[in-house]
XYZ file of C-alpha atoms in Angstrom:
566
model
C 11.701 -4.386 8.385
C 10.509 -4.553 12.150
C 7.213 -5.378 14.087
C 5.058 -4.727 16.746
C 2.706 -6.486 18.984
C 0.020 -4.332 19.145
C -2.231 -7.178 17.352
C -1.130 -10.215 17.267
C -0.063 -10.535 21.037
C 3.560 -11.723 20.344
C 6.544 -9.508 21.694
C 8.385 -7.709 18.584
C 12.101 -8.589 17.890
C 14.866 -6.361 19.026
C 16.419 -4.101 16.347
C 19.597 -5.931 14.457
C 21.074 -3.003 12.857
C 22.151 0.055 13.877
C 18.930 2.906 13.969
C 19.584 4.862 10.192
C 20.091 8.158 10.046
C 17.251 10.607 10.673
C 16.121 11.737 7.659
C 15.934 8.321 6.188
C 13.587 7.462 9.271
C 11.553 10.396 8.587
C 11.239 10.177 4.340
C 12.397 6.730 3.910
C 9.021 5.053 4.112
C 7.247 8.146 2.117
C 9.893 7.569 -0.900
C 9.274 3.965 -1.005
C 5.723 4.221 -1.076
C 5.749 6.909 -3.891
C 7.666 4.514 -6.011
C 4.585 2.220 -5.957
C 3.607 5.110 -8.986
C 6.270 3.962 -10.547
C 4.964 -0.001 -12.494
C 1.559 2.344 -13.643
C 3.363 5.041 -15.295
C 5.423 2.465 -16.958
C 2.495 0.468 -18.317
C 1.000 4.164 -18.657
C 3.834 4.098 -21.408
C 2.725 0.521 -22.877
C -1.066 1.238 -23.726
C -0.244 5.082 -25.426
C 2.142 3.417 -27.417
C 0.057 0.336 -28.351
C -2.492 0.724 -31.285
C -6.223 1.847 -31.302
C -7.707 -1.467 -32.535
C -8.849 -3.723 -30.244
C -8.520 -7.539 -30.348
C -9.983 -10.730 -30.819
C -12.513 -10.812 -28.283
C -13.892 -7.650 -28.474
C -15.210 -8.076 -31.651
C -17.201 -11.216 -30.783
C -18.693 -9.712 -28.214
C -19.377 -6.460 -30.499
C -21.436 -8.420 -32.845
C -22.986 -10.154 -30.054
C -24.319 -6.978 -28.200
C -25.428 -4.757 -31.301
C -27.860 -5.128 -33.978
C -26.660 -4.520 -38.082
C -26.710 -0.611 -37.508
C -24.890 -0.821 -34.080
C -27.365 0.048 -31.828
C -27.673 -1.822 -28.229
C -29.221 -5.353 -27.793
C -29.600 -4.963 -23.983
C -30.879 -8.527 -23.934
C -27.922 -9.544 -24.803
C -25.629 -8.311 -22.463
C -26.521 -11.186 -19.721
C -24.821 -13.820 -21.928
C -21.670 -15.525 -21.832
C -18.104 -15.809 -23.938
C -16.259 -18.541 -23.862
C -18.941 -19.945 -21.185
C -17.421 -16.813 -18.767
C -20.487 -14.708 -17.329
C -19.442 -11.513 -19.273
C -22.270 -8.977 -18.120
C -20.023 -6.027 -17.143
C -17.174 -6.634 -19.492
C -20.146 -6.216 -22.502
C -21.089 -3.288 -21.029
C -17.622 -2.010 -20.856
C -17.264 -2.796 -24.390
C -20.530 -1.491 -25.903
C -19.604 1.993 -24.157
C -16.438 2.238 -25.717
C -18.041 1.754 -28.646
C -20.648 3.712 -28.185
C -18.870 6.876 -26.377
C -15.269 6.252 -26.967
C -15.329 6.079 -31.069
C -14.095 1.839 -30.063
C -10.625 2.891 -29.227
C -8.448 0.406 -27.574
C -6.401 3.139 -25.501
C -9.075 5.180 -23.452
C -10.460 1.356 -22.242
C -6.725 0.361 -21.545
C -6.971 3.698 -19.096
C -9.968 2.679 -17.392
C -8.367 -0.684 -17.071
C -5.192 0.847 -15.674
C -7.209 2.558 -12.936
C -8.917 -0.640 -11.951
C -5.688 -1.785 -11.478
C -4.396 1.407 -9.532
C -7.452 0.343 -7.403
C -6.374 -3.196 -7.057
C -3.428 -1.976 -5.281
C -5.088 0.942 -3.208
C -7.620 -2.155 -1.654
C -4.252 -4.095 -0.696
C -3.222 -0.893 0.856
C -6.447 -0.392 3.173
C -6.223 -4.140 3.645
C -2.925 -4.342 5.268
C -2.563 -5.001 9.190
C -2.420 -1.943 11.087
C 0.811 -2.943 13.714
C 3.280 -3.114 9.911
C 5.803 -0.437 10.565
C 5.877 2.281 8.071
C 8.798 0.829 6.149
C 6.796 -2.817 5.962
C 3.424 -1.086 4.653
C 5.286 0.991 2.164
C 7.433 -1.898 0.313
C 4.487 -4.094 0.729
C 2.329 -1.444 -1.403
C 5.156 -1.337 -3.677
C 5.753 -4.691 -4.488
C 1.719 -4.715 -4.717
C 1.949 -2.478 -7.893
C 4.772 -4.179 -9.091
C 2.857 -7.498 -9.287
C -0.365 -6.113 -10.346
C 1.661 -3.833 -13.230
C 4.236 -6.566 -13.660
C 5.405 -6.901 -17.792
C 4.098 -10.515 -17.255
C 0.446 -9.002 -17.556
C 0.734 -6.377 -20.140
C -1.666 -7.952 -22.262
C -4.355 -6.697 -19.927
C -3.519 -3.450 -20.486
C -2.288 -2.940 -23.865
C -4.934 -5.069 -25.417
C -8.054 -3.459 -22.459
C -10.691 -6.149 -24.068
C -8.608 -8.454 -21.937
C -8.127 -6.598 -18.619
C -11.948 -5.630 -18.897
C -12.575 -8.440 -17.729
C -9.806 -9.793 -15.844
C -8.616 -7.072 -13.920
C -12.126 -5.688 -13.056
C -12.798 -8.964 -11.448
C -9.521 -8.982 -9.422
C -10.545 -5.391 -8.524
C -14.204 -6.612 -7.723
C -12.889 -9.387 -5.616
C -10.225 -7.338 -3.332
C -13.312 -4.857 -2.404
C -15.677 -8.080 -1.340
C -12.248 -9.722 0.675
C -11.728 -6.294 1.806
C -15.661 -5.693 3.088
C -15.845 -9.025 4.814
C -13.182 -8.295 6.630
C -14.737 -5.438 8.072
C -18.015 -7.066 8.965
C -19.755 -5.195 5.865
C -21.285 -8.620 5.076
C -23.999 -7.120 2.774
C -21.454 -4.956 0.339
C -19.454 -8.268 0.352
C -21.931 -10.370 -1.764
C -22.840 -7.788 -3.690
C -19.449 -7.168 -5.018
C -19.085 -11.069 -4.689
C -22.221 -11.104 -7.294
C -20.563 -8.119 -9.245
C -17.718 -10.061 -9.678
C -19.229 -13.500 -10.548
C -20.618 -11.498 -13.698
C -17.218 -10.107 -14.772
C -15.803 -13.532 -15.409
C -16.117 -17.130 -14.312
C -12.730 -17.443 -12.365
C -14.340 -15.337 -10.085
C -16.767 -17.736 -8.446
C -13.333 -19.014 -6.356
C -14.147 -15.536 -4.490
C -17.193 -17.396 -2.542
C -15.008 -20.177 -0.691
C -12.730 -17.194 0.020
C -15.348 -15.177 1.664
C -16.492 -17.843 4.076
C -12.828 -18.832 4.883
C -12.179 -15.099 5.684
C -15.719 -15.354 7.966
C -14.712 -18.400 9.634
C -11.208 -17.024 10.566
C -12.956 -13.872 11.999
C -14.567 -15.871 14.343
C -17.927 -14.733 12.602
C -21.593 -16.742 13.274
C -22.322 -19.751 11.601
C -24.873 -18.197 9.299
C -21.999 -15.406 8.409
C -20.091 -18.557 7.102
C -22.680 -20.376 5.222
C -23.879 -17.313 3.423
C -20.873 -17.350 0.941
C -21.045 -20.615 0.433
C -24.482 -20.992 -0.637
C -24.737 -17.928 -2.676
C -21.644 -19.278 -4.553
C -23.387 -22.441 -4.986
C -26.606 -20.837 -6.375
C -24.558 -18.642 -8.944
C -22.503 -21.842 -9.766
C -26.089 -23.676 -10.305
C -27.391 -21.133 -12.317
C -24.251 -20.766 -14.143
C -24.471 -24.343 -15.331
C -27.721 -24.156 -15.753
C -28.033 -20.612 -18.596
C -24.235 -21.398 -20.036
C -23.612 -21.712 -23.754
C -22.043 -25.381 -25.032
C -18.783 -25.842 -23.672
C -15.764 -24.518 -25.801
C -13.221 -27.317 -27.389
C -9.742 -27.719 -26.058
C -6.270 -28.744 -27.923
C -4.763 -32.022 -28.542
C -4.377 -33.195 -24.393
C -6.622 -34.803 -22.464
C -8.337 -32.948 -20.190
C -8.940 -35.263 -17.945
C -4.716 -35.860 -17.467
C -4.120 -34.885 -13.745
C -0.781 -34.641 -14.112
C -1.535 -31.875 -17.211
C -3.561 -30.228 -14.859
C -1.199 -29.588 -12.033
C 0.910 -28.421 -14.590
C -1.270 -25.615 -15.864
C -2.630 -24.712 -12.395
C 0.250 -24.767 -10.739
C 2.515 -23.136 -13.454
C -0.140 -20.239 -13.601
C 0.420 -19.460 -9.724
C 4.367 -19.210 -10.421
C 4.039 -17.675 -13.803
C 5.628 -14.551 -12.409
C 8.741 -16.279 -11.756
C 9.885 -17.096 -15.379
C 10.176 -15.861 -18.979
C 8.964 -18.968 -20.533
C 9.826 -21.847 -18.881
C 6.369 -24.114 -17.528
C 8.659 -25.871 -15.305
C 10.161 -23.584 -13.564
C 6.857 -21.380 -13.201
C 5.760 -24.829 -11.886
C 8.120 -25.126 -8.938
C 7.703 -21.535 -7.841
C 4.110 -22.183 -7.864
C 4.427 -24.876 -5.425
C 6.774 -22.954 -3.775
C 4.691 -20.208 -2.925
C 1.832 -22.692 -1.394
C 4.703 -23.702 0.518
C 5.507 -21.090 2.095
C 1.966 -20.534 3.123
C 1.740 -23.920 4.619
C 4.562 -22.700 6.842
C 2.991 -19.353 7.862
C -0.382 -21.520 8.707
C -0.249 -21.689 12.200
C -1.371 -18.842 14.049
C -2.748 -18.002 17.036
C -6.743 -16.943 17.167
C -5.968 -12.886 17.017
C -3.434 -13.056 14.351
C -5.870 -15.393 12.254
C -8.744 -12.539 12.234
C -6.342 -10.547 11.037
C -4.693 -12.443 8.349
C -7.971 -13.199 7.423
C -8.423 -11.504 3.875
C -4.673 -12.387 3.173
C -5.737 -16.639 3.065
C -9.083 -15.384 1.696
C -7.197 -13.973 -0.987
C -4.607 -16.648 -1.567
C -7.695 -19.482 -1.058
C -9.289 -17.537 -3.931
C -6.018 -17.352 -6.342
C -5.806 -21.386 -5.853
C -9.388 -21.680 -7.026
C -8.536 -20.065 -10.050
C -5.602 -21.915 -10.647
C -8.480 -25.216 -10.146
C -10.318 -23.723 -12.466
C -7.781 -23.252 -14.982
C -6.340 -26.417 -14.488
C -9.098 -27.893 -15.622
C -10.609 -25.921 -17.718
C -7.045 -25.050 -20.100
C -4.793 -27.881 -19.470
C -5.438 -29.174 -23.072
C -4.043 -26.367 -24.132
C -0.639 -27.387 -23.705
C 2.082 -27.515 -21.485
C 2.493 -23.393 -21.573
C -1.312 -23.024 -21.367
C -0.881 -21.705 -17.603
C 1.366 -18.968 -18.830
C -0.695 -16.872 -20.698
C -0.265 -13.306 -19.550
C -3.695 -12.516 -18.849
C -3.691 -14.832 -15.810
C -0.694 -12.263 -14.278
C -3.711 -11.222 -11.885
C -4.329 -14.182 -10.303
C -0.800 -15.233 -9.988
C -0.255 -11.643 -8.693
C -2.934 -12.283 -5.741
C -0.836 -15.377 -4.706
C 2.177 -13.461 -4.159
C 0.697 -10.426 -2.819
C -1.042 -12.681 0.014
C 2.197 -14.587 0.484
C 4.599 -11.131 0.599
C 2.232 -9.790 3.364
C 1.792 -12.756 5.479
C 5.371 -13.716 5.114
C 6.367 -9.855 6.131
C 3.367 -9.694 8.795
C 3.646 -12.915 10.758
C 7.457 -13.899 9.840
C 8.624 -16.942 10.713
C 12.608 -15.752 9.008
C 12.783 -12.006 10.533
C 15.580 -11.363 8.896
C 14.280 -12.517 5.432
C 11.393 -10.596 5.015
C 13.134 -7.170 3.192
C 14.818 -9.812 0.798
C 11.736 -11.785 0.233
C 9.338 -8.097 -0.620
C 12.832 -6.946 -2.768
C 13.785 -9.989 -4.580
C 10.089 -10.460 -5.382
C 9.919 -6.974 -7.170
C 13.299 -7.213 -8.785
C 12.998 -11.060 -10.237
C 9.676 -10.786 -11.451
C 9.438 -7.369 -13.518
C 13.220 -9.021 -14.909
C 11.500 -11.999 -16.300
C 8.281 -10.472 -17.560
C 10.383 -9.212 -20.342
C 10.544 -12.025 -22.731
C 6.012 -11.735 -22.413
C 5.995 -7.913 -22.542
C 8.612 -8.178 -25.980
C 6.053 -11.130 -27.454
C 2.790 -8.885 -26.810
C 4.762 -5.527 -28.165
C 6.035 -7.167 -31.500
C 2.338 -8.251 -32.283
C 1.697 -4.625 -32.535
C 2.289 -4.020 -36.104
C 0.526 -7.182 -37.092
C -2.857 -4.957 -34.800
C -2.264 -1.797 -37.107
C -1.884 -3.652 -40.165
C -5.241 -5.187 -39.577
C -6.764 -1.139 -38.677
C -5.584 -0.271 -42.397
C -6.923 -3.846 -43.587
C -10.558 -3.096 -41.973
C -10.717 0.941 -43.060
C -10.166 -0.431 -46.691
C -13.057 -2.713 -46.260
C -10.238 -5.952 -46.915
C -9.595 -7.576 -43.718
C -9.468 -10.552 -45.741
C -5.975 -12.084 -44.213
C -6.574 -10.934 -40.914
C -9.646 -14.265 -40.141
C -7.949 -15.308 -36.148
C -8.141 -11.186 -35.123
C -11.382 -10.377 -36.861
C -14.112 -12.395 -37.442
C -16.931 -11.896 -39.677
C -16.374 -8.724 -41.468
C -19.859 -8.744 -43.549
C -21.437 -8.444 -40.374
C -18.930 -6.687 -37.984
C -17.822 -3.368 -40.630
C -21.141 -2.645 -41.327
C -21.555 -2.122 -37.481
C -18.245 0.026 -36.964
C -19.055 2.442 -40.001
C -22.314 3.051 -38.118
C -21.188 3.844 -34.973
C -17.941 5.536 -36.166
C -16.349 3.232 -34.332
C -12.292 3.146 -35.299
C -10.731 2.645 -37.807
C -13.753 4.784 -39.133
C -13.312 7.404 -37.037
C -11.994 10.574 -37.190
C -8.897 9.571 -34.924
C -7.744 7.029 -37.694
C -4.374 7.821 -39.446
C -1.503 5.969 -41.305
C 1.066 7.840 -39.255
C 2.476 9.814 -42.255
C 3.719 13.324 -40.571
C 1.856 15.366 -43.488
C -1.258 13.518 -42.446
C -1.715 11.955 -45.778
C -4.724 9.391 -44.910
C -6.876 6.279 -47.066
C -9.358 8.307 -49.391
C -7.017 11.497 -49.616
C -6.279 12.281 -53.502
C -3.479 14.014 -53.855
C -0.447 15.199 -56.510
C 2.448 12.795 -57.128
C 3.734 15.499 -59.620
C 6.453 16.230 -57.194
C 7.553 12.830 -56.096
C 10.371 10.857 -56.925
C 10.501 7.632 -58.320
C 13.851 5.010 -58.409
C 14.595 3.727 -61.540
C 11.956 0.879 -63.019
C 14.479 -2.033 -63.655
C 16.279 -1.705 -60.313
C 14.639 0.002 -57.805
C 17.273 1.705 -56.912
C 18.499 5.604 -57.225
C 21.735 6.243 -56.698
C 21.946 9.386 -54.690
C 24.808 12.573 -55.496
C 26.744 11.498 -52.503
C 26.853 7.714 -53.278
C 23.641 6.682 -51.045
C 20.711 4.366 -52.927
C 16.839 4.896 -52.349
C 15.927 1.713 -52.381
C 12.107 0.757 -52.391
C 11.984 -3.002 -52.463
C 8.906 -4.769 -52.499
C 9.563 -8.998 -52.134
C 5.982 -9.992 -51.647
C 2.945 -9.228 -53.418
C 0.061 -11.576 -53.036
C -3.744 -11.179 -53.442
C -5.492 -12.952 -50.224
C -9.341 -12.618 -51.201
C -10.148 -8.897 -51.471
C -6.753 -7.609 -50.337
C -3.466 -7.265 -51.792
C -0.981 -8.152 -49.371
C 2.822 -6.199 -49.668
C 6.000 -6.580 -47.915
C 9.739 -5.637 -48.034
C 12.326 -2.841 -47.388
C 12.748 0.421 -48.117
C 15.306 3.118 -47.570
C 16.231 6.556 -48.728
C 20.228 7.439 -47.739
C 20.995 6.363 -44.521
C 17.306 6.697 -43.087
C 13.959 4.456 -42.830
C 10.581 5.564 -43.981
C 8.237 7.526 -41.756
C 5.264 5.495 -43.325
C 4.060 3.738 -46.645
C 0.801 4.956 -48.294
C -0.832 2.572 -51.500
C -1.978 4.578 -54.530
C -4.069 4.272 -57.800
C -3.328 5.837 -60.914
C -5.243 8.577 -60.346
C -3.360 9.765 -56.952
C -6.293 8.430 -54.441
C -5.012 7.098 -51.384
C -6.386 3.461 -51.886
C -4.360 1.600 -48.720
C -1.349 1.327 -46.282
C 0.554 0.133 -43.457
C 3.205 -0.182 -41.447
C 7.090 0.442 -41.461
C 9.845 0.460 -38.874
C 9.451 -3.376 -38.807
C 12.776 -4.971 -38.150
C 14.420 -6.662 -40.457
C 18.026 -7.943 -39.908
C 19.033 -9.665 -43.346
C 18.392 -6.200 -45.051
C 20.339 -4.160 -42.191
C 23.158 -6.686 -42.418
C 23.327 -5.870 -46.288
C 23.219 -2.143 -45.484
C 25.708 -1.732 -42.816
C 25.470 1.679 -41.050
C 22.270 2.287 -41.771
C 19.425 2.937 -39.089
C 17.115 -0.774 -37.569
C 13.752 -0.642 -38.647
C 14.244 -0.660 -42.338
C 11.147 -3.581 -42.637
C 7.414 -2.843 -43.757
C 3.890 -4.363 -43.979
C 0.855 -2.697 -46.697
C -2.746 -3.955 -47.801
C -4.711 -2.723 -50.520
C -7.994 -3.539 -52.312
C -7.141 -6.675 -55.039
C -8.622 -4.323 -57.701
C -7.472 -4.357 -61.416
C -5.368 -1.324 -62.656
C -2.114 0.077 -61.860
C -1.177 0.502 -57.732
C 1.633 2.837 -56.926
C 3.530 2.291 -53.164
C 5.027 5.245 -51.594
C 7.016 5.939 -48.755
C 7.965 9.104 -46.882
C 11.322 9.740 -46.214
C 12.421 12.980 -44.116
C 13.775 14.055 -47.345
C 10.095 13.838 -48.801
C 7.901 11.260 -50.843
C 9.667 8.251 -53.065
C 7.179 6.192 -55.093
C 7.214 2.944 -57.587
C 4.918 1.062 -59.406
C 3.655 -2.477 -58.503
C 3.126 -5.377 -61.436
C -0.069 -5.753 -62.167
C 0.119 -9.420 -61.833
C 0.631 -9.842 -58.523
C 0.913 -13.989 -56.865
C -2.322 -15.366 -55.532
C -2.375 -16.776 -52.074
C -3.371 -20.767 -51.883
């Protein structure tokens, strides 16, 4: 990458390799910027495949924001969760519910536009003498940080991102007006964002720093700051009781700089606090080098330290707010946004005002590579809770979400709510995945399906293949009947698993294709994914469990004494 001095005054370098050929000059920059469309569609890929239920969260909030037949408390959208100002989030949520049938998938698309919009305000943001190249791998390492596996809970589960990536989208628009001397639309979307989520009051310190390094009037300055202080004051002053915390001290400094600083660098490692740690300071680091400017090229860098002033005041704020979590507390992948502000401010002040020349297309290509890399180990955890997320869709459409209590609280008062507002998994869009569309309440005829042998289990096919239908657990957990084990028909895995009574009626489900190695090991050839998860009601009476095959339906009985959870 090369520079100018058309704004900052200082005379650019002189080329160190040979020009490249011309149509690299001419489409070069074009191509790299269109691969910045590249991290969305990928995440794109994450939420469609994730399930329609949404998580934890959510559902507090749901109960908070609707009366018993789900209609609208508006009152109590200006309240608080976890003592975060949550006023757009609710709103977020109660239309989803409201227009969207609750699905977790349309709000994980709104909240992958916010973040397309994260990275369009870096794009408008960035100084006007970057060469093409510069601007186009600096918007392309923008949308790999703000798409980076490392935050894929925000999107795949959207009652996170609602929140968390709105405000980082709220934020970039205020850094982005001050900049531009809109003053006005700055607190405004300062405001907007201090009622998306708490982390977001760092974005008044940033907005004066970004004033003051514009060389705007004193007033200009102050404004920020004592807007910030009279949300922060009213804040403390309407919150709920404060939340509890784990088994550290709080009030451990050196657990603090662990969790704030770790959360900076989380981008930087698979699972390792310390190392997230040291990248963290790192990446201050570097700024500290890059902080002596001269007057123009401060007003210009301007929104780049107002927006890496703003990511350390989150990293403050979770520091001292999550450090008794543990020592992994400040890797939690829905703080990917903030860390991703960091580095975004770093990548364009490092490739903007260099002080290594020669560094900077290493330091914007090593940043994209490295960090998508190590958000796999985060993106796998989040993906292989998926199953656990449908299991608990079947568990709540049967009216037993009894084993599901840390993913959905209070189901006397919360199903009453989603049957009323057809609100999944009572809406129409609900499904156990079974290709004939076989569904909970369908009755249908088992005349034609097979059944193993009683004693074993097992049917030995013509060829010399088994069916085997193996169910190892079968426990009652308050109202529902929890099963798990193995199945297989030949050499192939079931399509999906289906819970029936006696008289055919479709009275639960679940989930297959769950891996399970010790029963692939004993079946060697045979296809991964041979694993599966069903609830039922705990009713007396004969159950039947079924699973499709692509050779059609196989189907055994279960005891009728099944174990009883403790």
């Amino acid at each position: 990458m090369t520079n100018t001095a058309s704004e900052t005054g200082r005379q650019a370098p002189a080329p160190s390799t040979p020009p490249l050929p011309g149509l690299a000059r001419r489409f070069g920059p074009l191509l790299l910027a269109l691969s910045a469309v590249v991290p969305p569609l990928m995440m794109l890929r994450e939420v469609l495949r994730y399930p329609q239920m949404h998580f934890y969260d959510y559902w507090w909030v749901l109960l908070d924001i609707t009366d018993a037949d789900g209609s609208l408390r508006p009152e109590a959208l200006v309240g608080f969760r976890n003592e975060h100002p949550f006023v757009l989030p609710s709103l977020l949520f109660w239309l989803s519910a409201r227009f969207g049938h609750g699905l977790n998938q349309p709000l994980g698309l709104v909240v992958l536009a916010m973040g397309v919009g994260c990275v369009l305000l870096v794009a408008l943001m960035l100084p006007r003498h970057l060469t093409a190249w510069q601007r186009a791998g600096l918007v392309a390492a923008t949308s790999t940080l703000v798409f980076n596996p490392h935050g894929i809970h925000n999107y795949v589960r959207s009652m996170s991102g609602a929140s968390w990536v709105l405000a980082m989208l709220l934020v970039l628009g205020a850094l982005l007006a001050a900049h531009r001397g809109r003053r006005v639309v700055a607190v405004v979307l300062g405001l907007l964002a201090s009622i998306s989520y708490g982390t977001s009051f760092a974005v008044w310190p940033a907005l004066a720093l970004v004033a003051w390094l514009r060389g705007d009037r004193r007033k200009w300055i102050a404004t920020p700051l004592v807007v910030g202080f009279v949300v922060v004051a009213t804040w403390l002053v309407l919150r709920g009781p404060q939340g509890g915390g784990g088994d550290s001290p709080t009030d451990d400094p050196a657990q603090a700089l662990l969790a704030g600083l770790s959360m900076l660098g989380m981008v930087w490692t698979g699972t390792e606090p310390s190392v997230a740690l040291l990248a963290g300071v790192a990446g201050l680091g570097v700024l500290v080098l890059h902080v002596h400017q001269s007057e123009s090229e401060r007003r210009v860098a301007a929104p780049w330290w107002g927006l890496a002033l703003h990511a350390l005041g989150c990293a403050v704020m979770i520091s001292g707010s999550r450090a008794a979590f543990g020592e992994s507390a400040g890797l939690q992948s829905r703080y990917n946004s903030m860390a991703a502000a960091l580095w975004i401010a770093v990548l364009v002040i490092v490739v903007a005002w260099a002080r290594w020349p020669r560094f900077r297309a290493v330091a914007v290509g090593g940043t994209v590579l490295a960090t998508v890399a190590l958000g796999a180990p985060m993106a796998q955890s989040v993906r292989a809770d998926a199953p656990r997320q449908q299991l608990l869709a079947v568990a709540a459409r049967i009216g037993h979400p009894d084993a599901f209590t840390d993913r959905f609280p209070s189901p006397g008062a919360l199903l009453p709510r989603l049957r009323a507002l057809g609100h999944y998994p009572f809406s129409p869009t609900f499904s156990l995945g079974c290709p004939d569309g076989l569904t909970v309440d369908d009755r249908v005829s088992t005349a034609g399906w097979r059944s193993p042998s009683v004693d074993s289990l097992r049917e030995p096919r013509p060829d010399g293949r088994d069916v085997v239908l193996n169910v190892e657990t079968d426990q009652v957990q308050g109202g529902a009947r929890m099963l798990e084990g193995w199945a297989i028909s030949g050499i192939e895995r079931a399509r999906c698993v289906a819970v029936l009574d006696q008289e055919g009626t479709v009275v639960g489900g679940g989930v297959v294709d769950l891996p399970r190695s010790d029963a692939e090991a004993a079946t060697p050839g045979i296809e991964s994914g041979l694993g599966f998860q069903a609830v039922a009601p705990a009713r007396p009476g004969l159950l039947r469990v079924a699973f499709q095959f692509p050779d059609g339906w196989w189907i055994r009985p279960l005891t009728e004494k099944p174990q009883v959870a403790r």
